[in-house]
PDB file of C-alpha atoms and ligand atoms in Angstrom:
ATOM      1  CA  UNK A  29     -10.702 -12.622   9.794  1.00 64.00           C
ATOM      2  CA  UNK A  30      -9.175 -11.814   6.563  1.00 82.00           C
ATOM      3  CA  UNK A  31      -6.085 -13.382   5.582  1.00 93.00           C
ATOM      4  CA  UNK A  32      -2.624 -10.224   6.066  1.00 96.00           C
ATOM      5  CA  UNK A  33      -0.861 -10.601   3.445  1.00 97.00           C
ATOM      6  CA  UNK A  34       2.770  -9.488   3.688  1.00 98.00           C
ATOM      7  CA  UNK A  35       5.359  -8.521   0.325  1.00 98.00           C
ATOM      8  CA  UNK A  36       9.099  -9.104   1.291  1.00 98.00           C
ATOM      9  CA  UNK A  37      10.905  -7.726  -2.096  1.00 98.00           C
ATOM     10  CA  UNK A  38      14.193  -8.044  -0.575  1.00 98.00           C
ATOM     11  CA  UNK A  39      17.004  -7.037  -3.027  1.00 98.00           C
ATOM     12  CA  UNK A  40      14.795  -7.776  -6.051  1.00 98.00           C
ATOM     13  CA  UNK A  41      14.484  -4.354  -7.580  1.00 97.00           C
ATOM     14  CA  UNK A  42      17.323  -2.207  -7.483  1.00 97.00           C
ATOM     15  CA  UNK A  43      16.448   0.948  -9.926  1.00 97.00           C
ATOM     16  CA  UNK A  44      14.251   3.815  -9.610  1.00 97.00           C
ATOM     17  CA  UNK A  45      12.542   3.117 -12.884  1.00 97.00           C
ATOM     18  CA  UNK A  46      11.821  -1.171 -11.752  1.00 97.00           C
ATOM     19  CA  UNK A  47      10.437   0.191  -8.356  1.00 96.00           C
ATOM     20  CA  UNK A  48       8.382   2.906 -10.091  1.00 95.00           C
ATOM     21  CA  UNK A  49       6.489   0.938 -12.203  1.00 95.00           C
ATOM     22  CA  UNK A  50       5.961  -1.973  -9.861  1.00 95.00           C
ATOM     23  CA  UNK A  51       3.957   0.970  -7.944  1.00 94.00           C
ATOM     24  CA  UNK A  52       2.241   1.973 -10.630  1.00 92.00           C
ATOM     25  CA  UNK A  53       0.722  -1.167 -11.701  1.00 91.00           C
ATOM     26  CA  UNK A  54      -0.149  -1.732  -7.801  1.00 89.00           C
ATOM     27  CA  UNK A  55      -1.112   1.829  -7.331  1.00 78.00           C
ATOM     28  CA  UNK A  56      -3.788   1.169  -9.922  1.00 66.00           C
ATOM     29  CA  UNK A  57      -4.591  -1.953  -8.708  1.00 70.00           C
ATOM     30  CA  UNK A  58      -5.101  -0.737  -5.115  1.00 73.00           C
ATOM     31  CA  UNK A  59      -4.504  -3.573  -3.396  1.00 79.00           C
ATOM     32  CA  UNK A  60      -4.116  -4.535   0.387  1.00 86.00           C
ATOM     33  CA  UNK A  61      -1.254  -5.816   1.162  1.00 95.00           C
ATOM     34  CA  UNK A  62       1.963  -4.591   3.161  1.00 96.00           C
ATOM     35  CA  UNK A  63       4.981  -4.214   1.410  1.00 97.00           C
ATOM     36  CA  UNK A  64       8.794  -4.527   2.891  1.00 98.00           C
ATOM     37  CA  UNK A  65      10.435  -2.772   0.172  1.00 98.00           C
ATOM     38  CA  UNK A  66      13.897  -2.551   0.025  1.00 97.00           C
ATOM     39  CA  UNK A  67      15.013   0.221   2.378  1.00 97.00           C
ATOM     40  CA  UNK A  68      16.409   2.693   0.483  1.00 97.00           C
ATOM     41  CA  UNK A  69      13.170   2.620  -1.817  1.00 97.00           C
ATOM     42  CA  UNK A  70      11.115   2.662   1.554  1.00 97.00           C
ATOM     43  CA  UNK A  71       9.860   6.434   1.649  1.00 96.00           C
ATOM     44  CA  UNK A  72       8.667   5.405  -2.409  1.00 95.00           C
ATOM     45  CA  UNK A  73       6.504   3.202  -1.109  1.00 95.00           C
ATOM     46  CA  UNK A  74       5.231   5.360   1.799  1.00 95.00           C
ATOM     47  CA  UNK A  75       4.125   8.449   0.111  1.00 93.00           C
ATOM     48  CA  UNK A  76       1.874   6.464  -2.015  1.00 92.00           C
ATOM     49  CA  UNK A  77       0.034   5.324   0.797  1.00 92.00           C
ATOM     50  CA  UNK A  78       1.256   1.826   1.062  1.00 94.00           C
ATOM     51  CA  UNK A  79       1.499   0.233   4.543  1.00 95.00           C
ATOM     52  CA  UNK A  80       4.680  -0.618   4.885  1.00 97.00           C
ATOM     53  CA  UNK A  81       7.748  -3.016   7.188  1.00 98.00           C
ATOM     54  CA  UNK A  82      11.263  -3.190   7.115  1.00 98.00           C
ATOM     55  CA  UNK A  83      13.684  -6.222   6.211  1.00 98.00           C
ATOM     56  CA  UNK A  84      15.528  -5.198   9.535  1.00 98.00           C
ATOM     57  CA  UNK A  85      16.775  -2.904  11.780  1.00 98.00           C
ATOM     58  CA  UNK A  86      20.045  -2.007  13.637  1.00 98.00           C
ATOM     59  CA  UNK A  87      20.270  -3.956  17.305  1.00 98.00           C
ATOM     60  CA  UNK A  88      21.521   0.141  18.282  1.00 98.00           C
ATOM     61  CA  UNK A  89      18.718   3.176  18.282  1.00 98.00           C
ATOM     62  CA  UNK A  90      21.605   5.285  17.666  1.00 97.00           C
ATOM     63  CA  UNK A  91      25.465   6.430  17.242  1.00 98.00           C
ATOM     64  CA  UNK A  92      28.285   6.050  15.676  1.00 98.00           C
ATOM     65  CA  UNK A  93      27.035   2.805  14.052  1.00 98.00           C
ATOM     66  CA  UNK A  94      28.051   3.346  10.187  1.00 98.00           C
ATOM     67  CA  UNK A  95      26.150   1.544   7.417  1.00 96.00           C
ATOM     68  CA  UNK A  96      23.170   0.557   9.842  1.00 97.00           C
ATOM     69  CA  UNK A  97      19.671   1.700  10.046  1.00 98.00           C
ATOM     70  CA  UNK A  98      17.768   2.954  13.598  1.00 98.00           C
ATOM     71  CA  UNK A  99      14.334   1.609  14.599  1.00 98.00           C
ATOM     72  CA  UNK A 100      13.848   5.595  15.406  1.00 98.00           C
ATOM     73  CA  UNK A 101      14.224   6.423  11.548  1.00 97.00           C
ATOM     74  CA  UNK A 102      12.222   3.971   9.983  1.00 97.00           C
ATOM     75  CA  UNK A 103       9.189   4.589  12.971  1.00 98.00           C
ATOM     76  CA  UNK A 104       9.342   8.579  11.908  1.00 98.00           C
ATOM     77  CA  UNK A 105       9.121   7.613   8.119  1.00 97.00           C
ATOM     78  CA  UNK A 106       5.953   6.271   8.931  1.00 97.00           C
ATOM     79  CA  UNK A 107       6.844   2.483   8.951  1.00 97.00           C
ATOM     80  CA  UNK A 108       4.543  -0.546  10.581  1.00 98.00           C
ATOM     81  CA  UNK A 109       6.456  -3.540  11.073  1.00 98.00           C
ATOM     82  CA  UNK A 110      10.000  -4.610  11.171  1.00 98.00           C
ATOM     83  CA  UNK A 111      11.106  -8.034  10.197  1.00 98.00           C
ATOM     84  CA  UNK A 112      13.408  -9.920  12.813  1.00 98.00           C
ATOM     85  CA  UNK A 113      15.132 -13.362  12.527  1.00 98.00           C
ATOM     86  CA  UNK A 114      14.598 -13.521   8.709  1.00 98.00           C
ATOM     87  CA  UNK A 115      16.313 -16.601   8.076  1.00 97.00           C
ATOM     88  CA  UNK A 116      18.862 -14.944   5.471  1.00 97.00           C
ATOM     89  CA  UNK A 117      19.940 -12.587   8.190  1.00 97.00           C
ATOM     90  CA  UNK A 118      19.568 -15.040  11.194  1.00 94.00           C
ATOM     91  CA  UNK A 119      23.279 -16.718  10.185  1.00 90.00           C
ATOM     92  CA  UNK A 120      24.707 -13.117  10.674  1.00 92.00           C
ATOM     93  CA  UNK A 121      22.958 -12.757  14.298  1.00 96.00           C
ATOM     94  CA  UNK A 122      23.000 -14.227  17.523  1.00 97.00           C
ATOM     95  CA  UNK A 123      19.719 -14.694  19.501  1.00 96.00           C
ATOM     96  CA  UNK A 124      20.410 -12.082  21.933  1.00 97.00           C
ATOM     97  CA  UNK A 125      20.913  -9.459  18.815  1.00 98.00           C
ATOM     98  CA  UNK A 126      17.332 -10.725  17.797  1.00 98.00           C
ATOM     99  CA  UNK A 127      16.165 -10.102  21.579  1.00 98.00           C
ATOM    100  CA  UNK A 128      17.530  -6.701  21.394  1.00 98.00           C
ATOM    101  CA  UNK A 129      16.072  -5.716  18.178  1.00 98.00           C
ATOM    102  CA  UNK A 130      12.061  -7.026  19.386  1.00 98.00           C
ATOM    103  CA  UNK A 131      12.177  -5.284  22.451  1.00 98.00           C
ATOM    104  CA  UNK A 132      13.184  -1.897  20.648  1.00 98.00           C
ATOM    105  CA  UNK A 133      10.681  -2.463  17.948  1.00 98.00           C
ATOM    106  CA  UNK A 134       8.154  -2.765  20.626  1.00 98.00           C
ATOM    107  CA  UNK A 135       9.280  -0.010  22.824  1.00 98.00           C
ATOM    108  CA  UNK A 136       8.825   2.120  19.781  1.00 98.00           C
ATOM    109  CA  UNK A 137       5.293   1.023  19.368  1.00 98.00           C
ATOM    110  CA  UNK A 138       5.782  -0.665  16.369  1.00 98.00           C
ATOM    111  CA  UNK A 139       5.484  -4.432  15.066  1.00 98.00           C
ATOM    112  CA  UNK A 140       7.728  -7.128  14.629  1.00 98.00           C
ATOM    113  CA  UNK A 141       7.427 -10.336  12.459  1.00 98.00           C
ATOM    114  CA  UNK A 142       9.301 -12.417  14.268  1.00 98.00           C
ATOM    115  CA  UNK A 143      10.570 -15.068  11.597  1.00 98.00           C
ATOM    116  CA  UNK A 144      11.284 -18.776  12.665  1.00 98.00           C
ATOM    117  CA  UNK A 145      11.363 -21.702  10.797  1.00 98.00           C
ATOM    118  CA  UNK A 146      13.983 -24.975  10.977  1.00 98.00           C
ATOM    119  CA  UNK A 147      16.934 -26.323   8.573  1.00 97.00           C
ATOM    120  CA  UNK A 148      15.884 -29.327   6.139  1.00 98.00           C
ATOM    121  CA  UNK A 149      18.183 -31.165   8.356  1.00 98.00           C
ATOM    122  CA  UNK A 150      16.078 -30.542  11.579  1.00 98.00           C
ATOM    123  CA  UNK A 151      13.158 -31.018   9.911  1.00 98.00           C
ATOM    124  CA  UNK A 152      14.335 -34.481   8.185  1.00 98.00           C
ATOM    125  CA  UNK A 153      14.786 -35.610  11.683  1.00 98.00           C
ATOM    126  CA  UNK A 154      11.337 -34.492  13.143  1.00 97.00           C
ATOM    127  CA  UNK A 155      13.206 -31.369  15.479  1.00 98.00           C
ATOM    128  CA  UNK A 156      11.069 -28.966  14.182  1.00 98.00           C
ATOM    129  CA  UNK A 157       8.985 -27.992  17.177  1.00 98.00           C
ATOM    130  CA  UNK A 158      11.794 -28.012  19.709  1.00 98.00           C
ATOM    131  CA  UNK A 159      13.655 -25.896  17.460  1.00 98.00           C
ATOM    132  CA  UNK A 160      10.496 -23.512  17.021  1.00 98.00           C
ATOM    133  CA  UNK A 161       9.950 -23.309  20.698  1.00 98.00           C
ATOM    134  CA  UNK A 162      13.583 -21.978  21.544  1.00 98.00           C
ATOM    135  CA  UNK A 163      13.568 -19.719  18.630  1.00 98.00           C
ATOM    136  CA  UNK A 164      10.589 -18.277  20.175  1.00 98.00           C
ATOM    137  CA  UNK A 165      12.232 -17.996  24.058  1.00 98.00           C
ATOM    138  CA  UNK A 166      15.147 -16.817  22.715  1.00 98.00           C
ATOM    139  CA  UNK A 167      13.560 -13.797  20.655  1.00 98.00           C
ATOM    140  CA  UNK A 168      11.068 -12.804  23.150  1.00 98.00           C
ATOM    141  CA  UNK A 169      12.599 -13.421  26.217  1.00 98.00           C
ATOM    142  CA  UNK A 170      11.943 -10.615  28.810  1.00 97.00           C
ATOM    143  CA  UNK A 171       9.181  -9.362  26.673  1.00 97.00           C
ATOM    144  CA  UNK A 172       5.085  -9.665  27.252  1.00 91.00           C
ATOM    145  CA  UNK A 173       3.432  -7.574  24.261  1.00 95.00           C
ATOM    146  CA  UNK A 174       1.581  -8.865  20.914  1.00 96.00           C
ATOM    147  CA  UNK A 175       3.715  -9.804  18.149  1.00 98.00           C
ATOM    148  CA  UNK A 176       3.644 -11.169  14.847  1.00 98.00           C
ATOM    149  CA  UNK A 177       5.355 -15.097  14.078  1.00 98.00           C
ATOM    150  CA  UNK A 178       6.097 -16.239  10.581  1.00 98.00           C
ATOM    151  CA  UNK A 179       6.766 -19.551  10.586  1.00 98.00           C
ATOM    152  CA  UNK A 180       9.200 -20.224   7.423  1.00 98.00           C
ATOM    153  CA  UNK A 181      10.787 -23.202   7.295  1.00 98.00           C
ATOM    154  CA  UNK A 182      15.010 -22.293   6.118  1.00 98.00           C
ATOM    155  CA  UNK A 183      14.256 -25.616   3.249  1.00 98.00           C
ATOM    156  CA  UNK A 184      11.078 -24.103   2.010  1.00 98.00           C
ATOM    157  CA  UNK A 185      11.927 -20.469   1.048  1.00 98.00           C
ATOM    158  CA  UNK A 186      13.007 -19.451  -2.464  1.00 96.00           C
ATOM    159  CA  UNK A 187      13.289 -23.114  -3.225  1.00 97.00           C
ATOM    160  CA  UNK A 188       9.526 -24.129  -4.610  1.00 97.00           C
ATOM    161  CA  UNK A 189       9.341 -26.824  -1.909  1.00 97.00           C
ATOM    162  CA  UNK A 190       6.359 -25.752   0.982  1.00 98.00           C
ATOM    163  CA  UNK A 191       5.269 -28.373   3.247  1.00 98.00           C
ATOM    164  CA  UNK A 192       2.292 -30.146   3.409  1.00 98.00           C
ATOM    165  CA  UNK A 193      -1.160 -28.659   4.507  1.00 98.00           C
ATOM    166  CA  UNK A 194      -1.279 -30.974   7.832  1.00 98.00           C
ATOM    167  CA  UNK A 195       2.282 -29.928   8.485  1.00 98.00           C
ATOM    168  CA  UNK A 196       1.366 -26.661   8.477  1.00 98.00           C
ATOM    169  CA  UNK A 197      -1.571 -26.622   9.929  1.00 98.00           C
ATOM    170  CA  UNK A 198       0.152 -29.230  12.957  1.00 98.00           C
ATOM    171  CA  UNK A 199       3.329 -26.640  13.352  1.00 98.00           C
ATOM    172  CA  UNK A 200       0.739 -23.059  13.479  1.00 98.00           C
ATOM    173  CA  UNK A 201      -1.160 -24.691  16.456  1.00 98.00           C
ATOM    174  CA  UNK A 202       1.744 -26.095  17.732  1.00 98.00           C
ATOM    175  CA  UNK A 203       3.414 -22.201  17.534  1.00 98.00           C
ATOM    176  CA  UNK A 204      -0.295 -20.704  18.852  1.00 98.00           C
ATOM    177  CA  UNK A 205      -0.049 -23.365  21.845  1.00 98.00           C
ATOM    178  CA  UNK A 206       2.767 -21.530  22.967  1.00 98.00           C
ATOM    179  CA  UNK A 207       1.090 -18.007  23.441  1.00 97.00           C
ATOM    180  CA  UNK A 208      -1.127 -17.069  26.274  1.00 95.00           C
ATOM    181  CA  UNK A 209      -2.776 -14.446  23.514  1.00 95.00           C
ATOM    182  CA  UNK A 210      -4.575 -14.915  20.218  1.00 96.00           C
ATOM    183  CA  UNK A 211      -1.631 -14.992  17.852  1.00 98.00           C
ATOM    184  CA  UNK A 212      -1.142 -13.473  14.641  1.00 98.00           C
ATOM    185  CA  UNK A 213       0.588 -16.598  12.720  1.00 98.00           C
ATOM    186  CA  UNK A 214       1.962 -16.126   9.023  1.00 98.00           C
ATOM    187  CA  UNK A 215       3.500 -18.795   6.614  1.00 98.00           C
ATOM    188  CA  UNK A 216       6.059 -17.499   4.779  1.00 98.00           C
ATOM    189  CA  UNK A 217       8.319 -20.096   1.993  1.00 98.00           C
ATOM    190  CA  UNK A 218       7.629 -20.031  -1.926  1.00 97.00           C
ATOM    191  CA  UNK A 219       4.172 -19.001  -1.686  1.00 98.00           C
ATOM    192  CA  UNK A 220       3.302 -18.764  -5.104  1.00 98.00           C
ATOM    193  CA  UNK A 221       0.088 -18.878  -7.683  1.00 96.00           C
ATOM    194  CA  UNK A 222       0.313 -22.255  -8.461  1.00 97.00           C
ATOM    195  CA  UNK A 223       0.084 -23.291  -4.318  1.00 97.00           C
ATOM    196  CA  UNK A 224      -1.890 -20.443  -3.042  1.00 97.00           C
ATOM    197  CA  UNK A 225      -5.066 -22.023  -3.581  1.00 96.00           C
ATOM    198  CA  UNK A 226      -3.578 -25.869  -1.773  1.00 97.00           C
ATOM    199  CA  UNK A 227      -2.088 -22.939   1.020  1.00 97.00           C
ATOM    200  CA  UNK A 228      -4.934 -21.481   1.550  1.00 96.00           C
ATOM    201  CA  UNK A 229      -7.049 -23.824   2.953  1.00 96.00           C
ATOM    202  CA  UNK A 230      -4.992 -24.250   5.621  1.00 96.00           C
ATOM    203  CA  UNK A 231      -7.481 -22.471   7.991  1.00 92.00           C
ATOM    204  CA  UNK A 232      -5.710 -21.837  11.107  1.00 96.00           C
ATOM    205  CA  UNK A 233      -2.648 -19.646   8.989  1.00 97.00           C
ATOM    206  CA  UNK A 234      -3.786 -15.942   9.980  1.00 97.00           C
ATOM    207  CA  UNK A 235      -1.667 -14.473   6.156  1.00 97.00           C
ATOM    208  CA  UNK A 236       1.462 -15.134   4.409  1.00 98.00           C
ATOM    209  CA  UNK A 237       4.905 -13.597   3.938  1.00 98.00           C
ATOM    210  CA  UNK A 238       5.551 -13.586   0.184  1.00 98.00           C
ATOM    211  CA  UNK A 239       8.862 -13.332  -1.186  1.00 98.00           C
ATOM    212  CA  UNK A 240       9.660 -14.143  -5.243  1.00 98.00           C
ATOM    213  CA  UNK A 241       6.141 -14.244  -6.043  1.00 98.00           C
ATOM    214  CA  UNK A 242       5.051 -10.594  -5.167  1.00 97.00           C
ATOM    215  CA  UNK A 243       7.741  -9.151  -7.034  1.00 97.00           C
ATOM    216  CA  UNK A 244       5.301  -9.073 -10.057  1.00 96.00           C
ATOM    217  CA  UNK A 245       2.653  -7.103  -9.738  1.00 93.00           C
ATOM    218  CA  UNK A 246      -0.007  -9.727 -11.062  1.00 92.00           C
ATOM    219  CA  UNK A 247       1.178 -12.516  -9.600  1.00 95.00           C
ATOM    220  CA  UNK A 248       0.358 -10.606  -6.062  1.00 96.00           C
ATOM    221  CA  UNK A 249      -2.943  -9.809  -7.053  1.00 94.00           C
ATOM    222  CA  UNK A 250      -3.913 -13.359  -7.755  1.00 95.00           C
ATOM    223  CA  UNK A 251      -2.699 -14.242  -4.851  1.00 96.00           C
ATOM    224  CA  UNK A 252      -4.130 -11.488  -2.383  1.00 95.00           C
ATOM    225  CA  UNK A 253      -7.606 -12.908  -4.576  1.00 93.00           C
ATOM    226  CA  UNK A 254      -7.287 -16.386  -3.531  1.00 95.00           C
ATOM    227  CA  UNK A 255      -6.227 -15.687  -0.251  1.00 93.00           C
ATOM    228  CA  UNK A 256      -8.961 -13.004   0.573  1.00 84.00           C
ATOM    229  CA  UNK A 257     -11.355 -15.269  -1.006  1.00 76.00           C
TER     230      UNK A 257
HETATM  231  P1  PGA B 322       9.967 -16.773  -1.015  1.00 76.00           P
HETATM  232  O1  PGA B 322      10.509 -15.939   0.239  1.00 76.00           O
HETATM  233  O2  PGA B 322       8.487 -16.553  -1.082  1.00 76.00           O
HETATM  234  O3  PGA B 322      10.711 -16.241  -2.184  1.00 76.00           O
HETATM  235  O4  PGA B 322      10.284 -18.226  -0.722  1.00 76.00           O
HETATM  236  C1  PGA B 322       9.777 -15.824   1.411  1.00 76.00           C
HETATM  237  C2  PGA B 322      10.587 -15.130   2.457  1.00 76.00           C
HETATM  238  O5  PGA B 322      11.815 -15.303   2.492  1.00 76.00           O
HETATM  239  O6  PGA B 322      10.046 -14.354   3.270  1.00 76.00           O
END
């Protein structure tokens, strides 16, 4: 199967004119990927015919909840797949809030990339699995259909540092193990052209999440390249 590759811009652009041509140079590029613009740039994105996720959603489908955003909005805009657990949000969010938000994501028919990954502490001292595993029961507890995993470990994103192929490899079957279904499994934490090629031989990682690196246009097509290839 092909390797999904996923674009998290986060906050990266913030103008009209940045976003614009960042989808013109992809537009012309037509490439396959899914991009999780930032959300008030997300209708941009869909009415040039990207497939596209959001960097969250609000734990409440709807009310007098100011400054958040409804799973019910984003699913009539035409949206995929919601992020959950993002490790830059997780601090902000208790397990149950994550709970909350899969189970409406799914009872809307849509997707969520459930993102887990441990601290560099917990890795340093070899917790990573344990920590994985209840990560996983927390988020999904009560729940029984498909979703997506990103395993990210909190030390390896924006920070150049990625772990090593047989780490990976060990943690995604490790993470697999756990499902009674064939599971969608991305690596997400400074992907990046100089490591995609080293990444991507890591054959049991189903596509990655890309954050810095798919912020330029070229950058992400070398990288959808190699990991298509
Ligand atoms: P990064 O971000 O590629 O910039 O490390 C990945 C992510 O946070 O999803």
């Amino acid at each position: 199967m092909k390797k999904l590759i996923f674009a998290n811009l986060k906050m990266y652009q913030n103008t009209k004119k940045e976003i614009d041509n960042y989808l013109n140079e992809l537009n012309s590029e037509k490439l396959n990927f899914i991009a999780i613009p930032p959300i008030i740039y997300l209708d941009r994105f869909i009415q040039r015919g990207f497939t596209c996720g959001v960097q969250n959603i609000s734990v409440y489908e709807e009310g007098a909840h100011t400054g958040e955003t409804s799973v019910l909005s984003i699913k009539d805009m035409g949206c995929k797949y919601v992020l959950v657990g993002h490790s830059e949000i997780r601090n902000n969010e208790t397990d149950k809030m994550i709970n909350i938000k899969i189970k409406i994501i799914l009872k809307n028919n849509l997707i969520p990339i459930l993102c887990i990954g441990e601290s560099l502490e917990a890795y340093n001292q070899k917790q990573t699995k344990e920590i994985l595993k209840k990560q996983i029961q927390n988020a999904l507890k009560d729940t029984n259909e498909k979703v997506i995993i990103s395993y990210e470990p909190v030390w390896a994103i924006g920070t150049g540092k990625t772990p090593t192929n047989e780490e990976i490899i060990d943690i995604i079957n490790y993470i697999k193990s756990l499902f009674n279904y064939d599971i969608t499994v991305l690596y997400g934490g400074s992907v990046s052209l100089e490591n995609i090629e080293t990444l991507n031989k890591t054959n049991n990682v189903n596509g990655f999440l890309i954050g810095k690196a798919a912020t330029n246009p070229s950058s992400l097509k070398k990288i959808i390249e190699v990991a298509r290839m």
